[in-house]
Amino acid sequence: MLPKKQRRTPGNRTVTHTKPKKTGYHECALCHGILHGTPRGTVVQIRKMKKSERRPTRPFGGQLCSKCTRKVMSFRAQLKGEIIKPEDVPISLRGYVNGV
Ligand SMILES: [Zn+2]
């Protein structure tokens, strides 16, 4: 339900004022924790913001939390250095580690 309020106008009419709904909290795609640095507001408010105000500008900013990003980057480095094999990466992380 949208927040509604009954208001009396100067012309003695009763009108209903409704406020637009805020977007939900943004969640990490892996651990479902709340993402920091992402705004919560109405769609119009968020679209008016600059791109840099909408999500952090690091890799996976606005998708993964910093802890999960660190995990993914660690596996990427280990794969590049051939310390581990691609099969050793957990299935949940493979989509992020193996790249686009
Ligand atoms: Zn996470």
mmCIF file with all atom_site columns, C-alpha atoms and ligand atoms in Angstrom:
data_model
loop_
_atom_site.group_PDB
_atom_site.id
_atom_site.type_symbol
_atom_site.label_atom_id
_atom_site.label_alt_id
_atom_site.label_comp_id
_atom_site.label_asym_id
_atom_site.label_entity_id
_atom_site.label_seq_id
_atom_site.pdbx_PDB_ins_code
_atom_site.Cartn_x
_atom_site.Cartn_y
_atom_site.Cartn_z
_atom_site.occupancy
_atom_site.B_iso_or_equiv
_atom_site.pdbx_formal_charge
_atom_site.auth_seq_id
_atom_site.auth_comp_id
_atom_site.auth_asym_id
_atom_site.auth_atom_id
_atom_site.pdbx_PDB_model_num
ATOM   1   C  CA . MET A 1 1   ? 0.000   0.000   0.000   1.00 0.00 ? 1   MET A CA 1
ATOM   2   C  CA . LEU A 1 2   ? 1.198   3.479   -0.877  1.00 0.00 ? 2   LEU A CA 1
ATOM   3   C  CA . PRO A 1 3   ? 1.148   6.038   1.958   1.00 0.00 ? 3   PRO A CA 1
ATOM   4   C  CA . LYS A 1 4   ? -2.066  8.075   1.612   1.00 0.00 ? 4   LYS A CA 1
ATOM   5   C  CA . LYS A 1 5   ? -3.293  11.195  3.367   1.00 0.00 ? 5   LYS A CA 1
ATOM   6   C  CA . GLN A 1 6   ? -6.683  12.953  3.246   1.00 0.00 ? 6   GLN A CA 1
ATOM   7   C  CA . ARG A 1 7   ? -6.311  16.733  2.865   1.00 0.00 ? 7   ARG A CA 1
ATOM   8   C  CA . ARG A 1 8   ? -8.921  19.503  2.812   1.00 0.00 ? 8   ARG A CA 1
ATOM   9   C  CA . THR A 1 9   ? -8.335  22.084  0.027   1.00 0.00 ? 9   THR A CA 1
ATOM   10  C  CA . PRO A 1 10  ? -9.108  25.827  0.273   1.00 0.00 ? 10  PRO A CA 1
ATOM   11  C  CA . GLY A 1 11  ? -12.085 25.175  -2.053  1.00 0.00 ? 11  GLY A CA 1
ATOM   12  C  CA . ASN A 1 12  ? -13.468 22.831  0.654   1.00 0.00 ? 12  ASN A CA 1
ATOM   13  C  CA . ARG A 1 13  ? -12.885 19.619  -1.314  1.00 0.00 ? 13  ARG A CA 1
ATOM   14  C  CA . THR A 1 14  ? -11.280 16.566  0.268   1.00 0.00 ? 14  THR A CA 1
ATOM   15  C  CA . VAL A 1 15  ? -8.454  15.163  -1.821  1.00 0.00 ? 15  VAL A CA 1
ATOM   16  C  CA . THR A 1 16  ? -6.204  12.148  -1.326  1.00 0.00 ? 16  THR A CA 1
ATOM   17  C  CA . HIS A 1 17  ? -2.450  12.728  -1.505  1.00 0.00 ? 17  HIS A CA 1
ATOM   18  C  CA . THR A 1 18  ? -0.336  9.652   -2.261  1.00 0.00 ? 18  THR A CA 1
ATOM   19  C  CA . LYS A 1 19  ? 3.437   9.437   -1.987  1.00 0.00 ? 19  LYS A CA 1
ATOM   20  C  CA . PRO A 1 20  ? 5.411   7.405   -4.561  1.00 0.00 ? 20  PRO A CA 1
ATOM   21  C  CA . LYS A 1 21  ? 6.941   4.179   -3.237  1.00 0.00 ? 21  LYS A CA 1
ATOM   22  C  CA . LYS A 1 22  ? 10.627  3.952   -2.367  1.00 0.00 ? 22  LYS A CA 1
ATOM   23  C  CA . THR A 1 23  ? 12.757  1.236   -3.972  1.00 0.00 ? 23  THR A CA 1
ATOM   24  C  CA . GLY A 1 24  ? 13.920  -1.611  -1.739  1.00 0.00 ? 24  GLY A CA 1
ATOM   25  C  CA . TYR A 1 25  ? 17.416  -2.037  -0.371  1.00 0.00 ? 25  TYR A CA 1
ATOM   26  C  CA . HIS A 1 26  ? 19.933  -3.309  -2.926  1.00 0.00 ? 26  HIS A CA 1
ATOM   27  C  CA . GLU A 1 27  ? 21.302  -6.763  -2.092  1.00 0.00 ? 27  GLU A CA 1
ATOM   28  C  CA . CYS A 1 28  ? 24.548  -8.579  -2.836  1.00 0.00 ? 28  CYS A CA 1
ATOM   29  C  CA . ALA A 1 29  ? 23.972  -11.199 -5.556  1.00 0.00 ? 29  ALA A CA 1
ATOM   30  C  CA . LEU A 1 30  ? 25.961  -13.852 -3.652  1.00 0.00 ? 30  LEU A CA 1
ATOM   31  C  CA . CYS A 1 31  ? 25.366  -13.372 0.099   1.00 0.00 ? 31  CYS A CA 1
ATOM   32  C  CA . HIS A 1 32  ? 22.134  -11.261 -0.084  1.00 0.00 ? 32  HIS A CA 1
ATOM   33  C  CA . GLY A 1 33  ? 23.565  -8.725  2.372   1.00 0.00 ? 33  GLY A CA 1
ATOM   34  C  CA . ILE A 1 34  ? 22.525  -5.075  2.057   1.00 0.00 ? 34  ILE A CA 1
ATOM   35  C  CA . LEU A 1 35  ? 24.829  -3.140  -0.308  1.00 0.00 ? 35  LEU A CA 1
ATOM   36  C  CA . HIS A 1 36  ? 26.391  0.065   0.986   1.00 0.00 ? 36  HIS A CA 1
ATOM   37  C  CA . GLY A 1 37  ? 26.756  3.128   -1.231  1.00 0.00 ? 37  GLY A CA 1
ATOM   38  C  CA . THR A 1 38  ? 23.528  2.435   -3.138  1.00 0.00 ? 38  THR A CA 1
ATOM   39  C  CA . PRO A 1 39  ? 20.680  4.933   -2.694  1.00 0.00 ? 39  PRO A CA 1
ATOM   40  C  CA . ARG A 1 40  ? 17.144  4.174   -1.549  1.00 0.00 ? 40  ARG A CA 1
ATOM   41  C  CA . GLY A 1 41  ? 14.394  6.493   -2.771  1.00 0.00 ? 41  GLY A CA 1
ATOM   42  C  CA . THR A 1 42  ? 11.698  6.852   -5.377  1.00 0.00 ? 42  THR A CA 1
ATOM   43  C  CA . VAL A 1 43  ? 12.544  5.814   -8.955  1.00 0.00 ? 43  VAL A CA 1
ATOM   44  C  CA . VAL A 1 44  ? 12.453  9.458   -10.111 1.00 0.00 ? 44  VAL A CA 1
ATOM   45  C  CA . GLN A 1 45  ? 14.856  10.566  -7.344  1.00 0.00 ? 45  GLN A CA 1
ATOM   46  C  CA . ILE A 1 46  ? 17.347  7.831   -8.262  1.00 0.00 ? 46  ILE A CA 1
ATOM   47  C  CA . ARG A 1 47  ? 17.164  8.468   -12.029 1.00 0.00 ? 47  ARG A CA 1
ATOM   48  C  CA . LYS A 1 48  ? 17.983  12.142  -11.398 1.00 0.00 ? 48  LYS A CA 1
ATOM   49  C  CA . MET A 1 49  ? 21.205  11.227  -9.563  1.00 0.00 ? 49  MET A CA 1
ATOM   50  C  CA . LYS A 1 50  ? 24.580  11.031  -11.268 1.00 0.00 ? 50  LYS A CA 1
ATOM   51  C  CA . LYS A 1 51  ? 25.761  7.563   -12.276 1.00 0.00 ? 51  LYS A CA 1
ATOM   52  C  CA . SER A 1 52  ? 28.570  7.766   -9.726  1.00 0.00 ? 52  SER A CA 1
ATOM   53  C  CA . GLU A 1 53  ? 26.023  8.468   -6.958  1.00 0.00 ? 53  GLU A CA 1
ATOM   54  C  CA . ARG A 1 54  ? 23.993  5.361   -7.808  1.00 0.00 ? 54  ARG A CA 1
ATOM   55  C  CA . ARG A 1 55  ? 26.618  2.683   -7.124  1.00 0.00 ? 55  ARG A CA 1
ATOM   56  C  CA . PRO A 1 56  ? 30.307  2.363   -6.090  1.00 0.00 ? 56  PRO A CA 1
ATOM   57  C  CA . THR A 1 57  ? 32.691  2.700   -9.052  1.00 0.00 ? 57  THR A CA 1
ATOM   58  C  CA . ARG A 1 58  ? 34.784  -0.391  -8.302  1.00 0.00 ? 58  ARG A CA 1
ATOM   59  C  CA . PRO A 1 59  ? 34.422  -3.685  -10.266 1.00 0.00 ? 59  PRO A CA 1
ATOM   60  C  CA . PHE A 1 60  ? 31.081  -5.374  -9.382  1.00 0.00 ? 60  PHE A CA 1
ATOM   61  C  CA . GLY A 1 61  ? 30.003  -2.148  -7.614  1.00 0.00 ? 61  GLY A CA 1
ATOM   62  C  CA . GLY A 1 62  ? 26.232  -2.291  -7.081  1.00 0.00 ? 62  GLY A CA 1
ATOM   63  C  CA . GLN A 1 63  ? 26.214  -6.082  -7.699  1.00 0.00 ? 63  GLN A CA 1
ATOM   64  C  CA . LEU A 1 64  ? 28.438  -7.674  -5.054  1.00 0.00 ? 64  LEU A CA 1
ATOM   65  C  CA . CYS A 1 65  ? 29.386  -6.534  -1.549  1.00 0.00 ? 65  CYS A CA 1
ATOM   66  C  CA . SER A 1 66  ? 33.046  -5.753  -0.824  1.00 0.00 ? 66  SER A CA 1
ATOM   67  C  CA . LYS A 1 67  ? 33.626  -9.083  0.950   1.00 0.00 ? 67  LYS A CA 1
ATOM   68  C  CA . CYS A 1 68  ? 32.318  -11.142 -2.001  1.00 0.00 ? 68  CYS A CA 1
ATOM   69  C  CA . THR A 1 69  ? 34.223  -8.935  -4.504  1.00 0.00 ? 69  THR A CA 1
ATOM   70  C  CA . ARG A 1 70  ? 37.434  -9.639  -2.576  1.00 0.00 ? 70  ARG A CA 1
ATOM   71  C  CA . LYS A 1 71  ? 36.720  -13.395 -2.744  1.00 0.00 ? 71  LYS A CA 1
ATOM   72  C  CA . VAL A 1 72  ? 36.082  -13.253 -6.517  1.00 0.00 ? 72  VAL A CA 1
ATOM   73  C  CA . MET A 1 73  ? 39.239  -11.183 -7.159  1.00 0.00 ? 73  MET A CA 1
ATOM   74  C  CA . SER A 1 74  ? 41.315  -13.598 -5.071  1.00 0.00 ? 74  SER A CA 1
ATOM   75  C  CA . PHE A 1 75  ? 40.120  -16.571 -7.141  1.00 0.00 ? 75  PHE A CA 1
ATOM   76  C  CA . ARG A 1 76  ? 40.775  -14.620 -10.375 1.00 0.00 ? 76  ARG A CA 1
ATOM   77  C  CA . ALA A 1 77  ? 44.371  -13.917 -9.352  1.00 0.00 ? 77  ALA A CA 1
ATOM   78  C  CA . GLN A 1 78  ? 44.934  -17.542 -8.336  1.00 0.00 ? 78  GLN A CA 1
ATOM   79  C  CA . LEU A 1 79  ? 43.555  -18.733 -11.699 1.00 0.00 ? 79  LEU A CA 1
ATOM   80  C  CA . LYS A 1 80  ? 45.761  -16.287 -13.601 1.00 0.00 ? 80  LYS A CA 1
ATOM   81  C  CA . GLY A 1 81  ? 48.829  -17.416 -11.684 1.00 0.00 ? 81  GLY A CA 1
ATOM   82  C  CA . GLU A 1 82  ? 47.816  -21.053 -12.344 1.00 0.00 ? 82  GLU A CA 1
ATOM   83  C  CA . ILE A 1 83  ? 47.837  -21.797 -8.599  1.00 0.00 ? 83  ILE A CA 1
ATOM   84  C  CA . ILE A 1 84  ? 44.384  -23.435 -8.851  1.00 0.00 ? 84  ILE A CA 1
ATOM   85  C  CA . LYS A 1 85  ? 42.432  -25.044 -11.700 1.00 0.00 ? 85  LYS A CA 1
ATOM   86  C  CA . PRO A 1 86  ? 39.073  -23.688 -12.973 1.00 0.00 ? 86  PRO A CA 1
ATOM   87  C  CA . GLU A 1 87  ? 37.351  -26.740 -11.444 1.00 0.00 ? 87  GLU A CA 1
ATOM   88  C  CA . ASP A 1 88  ? 38.534  -25.702 -7.954  1.00 0.00 ? 88  ASP A CA 1
ATOM   89  C  CA . VAL A 1 89  ? 36.470  -22.488 -8.018  1.00 0.00 ? 89  VAL A CA 1
ATOM   90  C  CA . PRO A 1 90  ? 33.132  -22.862 -6.135  1.00 0.00 ? 90  PRO A CA 1
ATOM   91  C  CA . ILE A 1 91  ? 30.167  -23.164 -8.549  1.00 0.00 ? 91  ILE A CA 1
ATOM   92  C  CA . SER A 1 92  ? 28.427  -20.115 -7.063  1.00 0.00 ? 92  SER A CA 1
ATOM   93  C  CA . LEU A 1 93  ? 31.443  -17.910 -7.915  1.00 0.00 ? 93  LEU A CA 1
ATOM   94  C  CA . ARG A 1 94  ? 32.221  -19.300 -11.408 1.00 0.00 ? 94  ARG A CA 1
ATOM   95  C  CA . GLY A 1 95  ? 30.037  -16.805 -13.297 1.00 0.00 ? 95  GLY A CA 1
ATOM   96  C  CA . TYR A 1 96  ? 31.968  -13.912 -11.753 1.00 0.00 ? 96  TYR A CA 1
ATOM   97  C  CA . VAL A 1 97  ? 35.470  -15.443 -11.663 1.00 0.00 ? 97  VAL A CA 1
ATOM   98  C  CA . ASN A 1 98  ? 35.674  -16.739 -15.238 1.00 0.00 ? 98  ASN A CA 1
ATOM   99  C  CA . GLY A 1 99  ? 34.731  -13.332 -16.573 1.00 0.00 ? 99  GLY A CA 1
ATOM   100 C  CA . VAL A 1 100 ? 32.213  -12.051 -19.075 1.00 0.00 ? 100 VAL A CA 1
HETATM 101 ZN ZN . ZN  B 2 .   ? 28.131  -10.452 -0.603  1.00 0.00 ? 1   ZN  B ZN 1
#
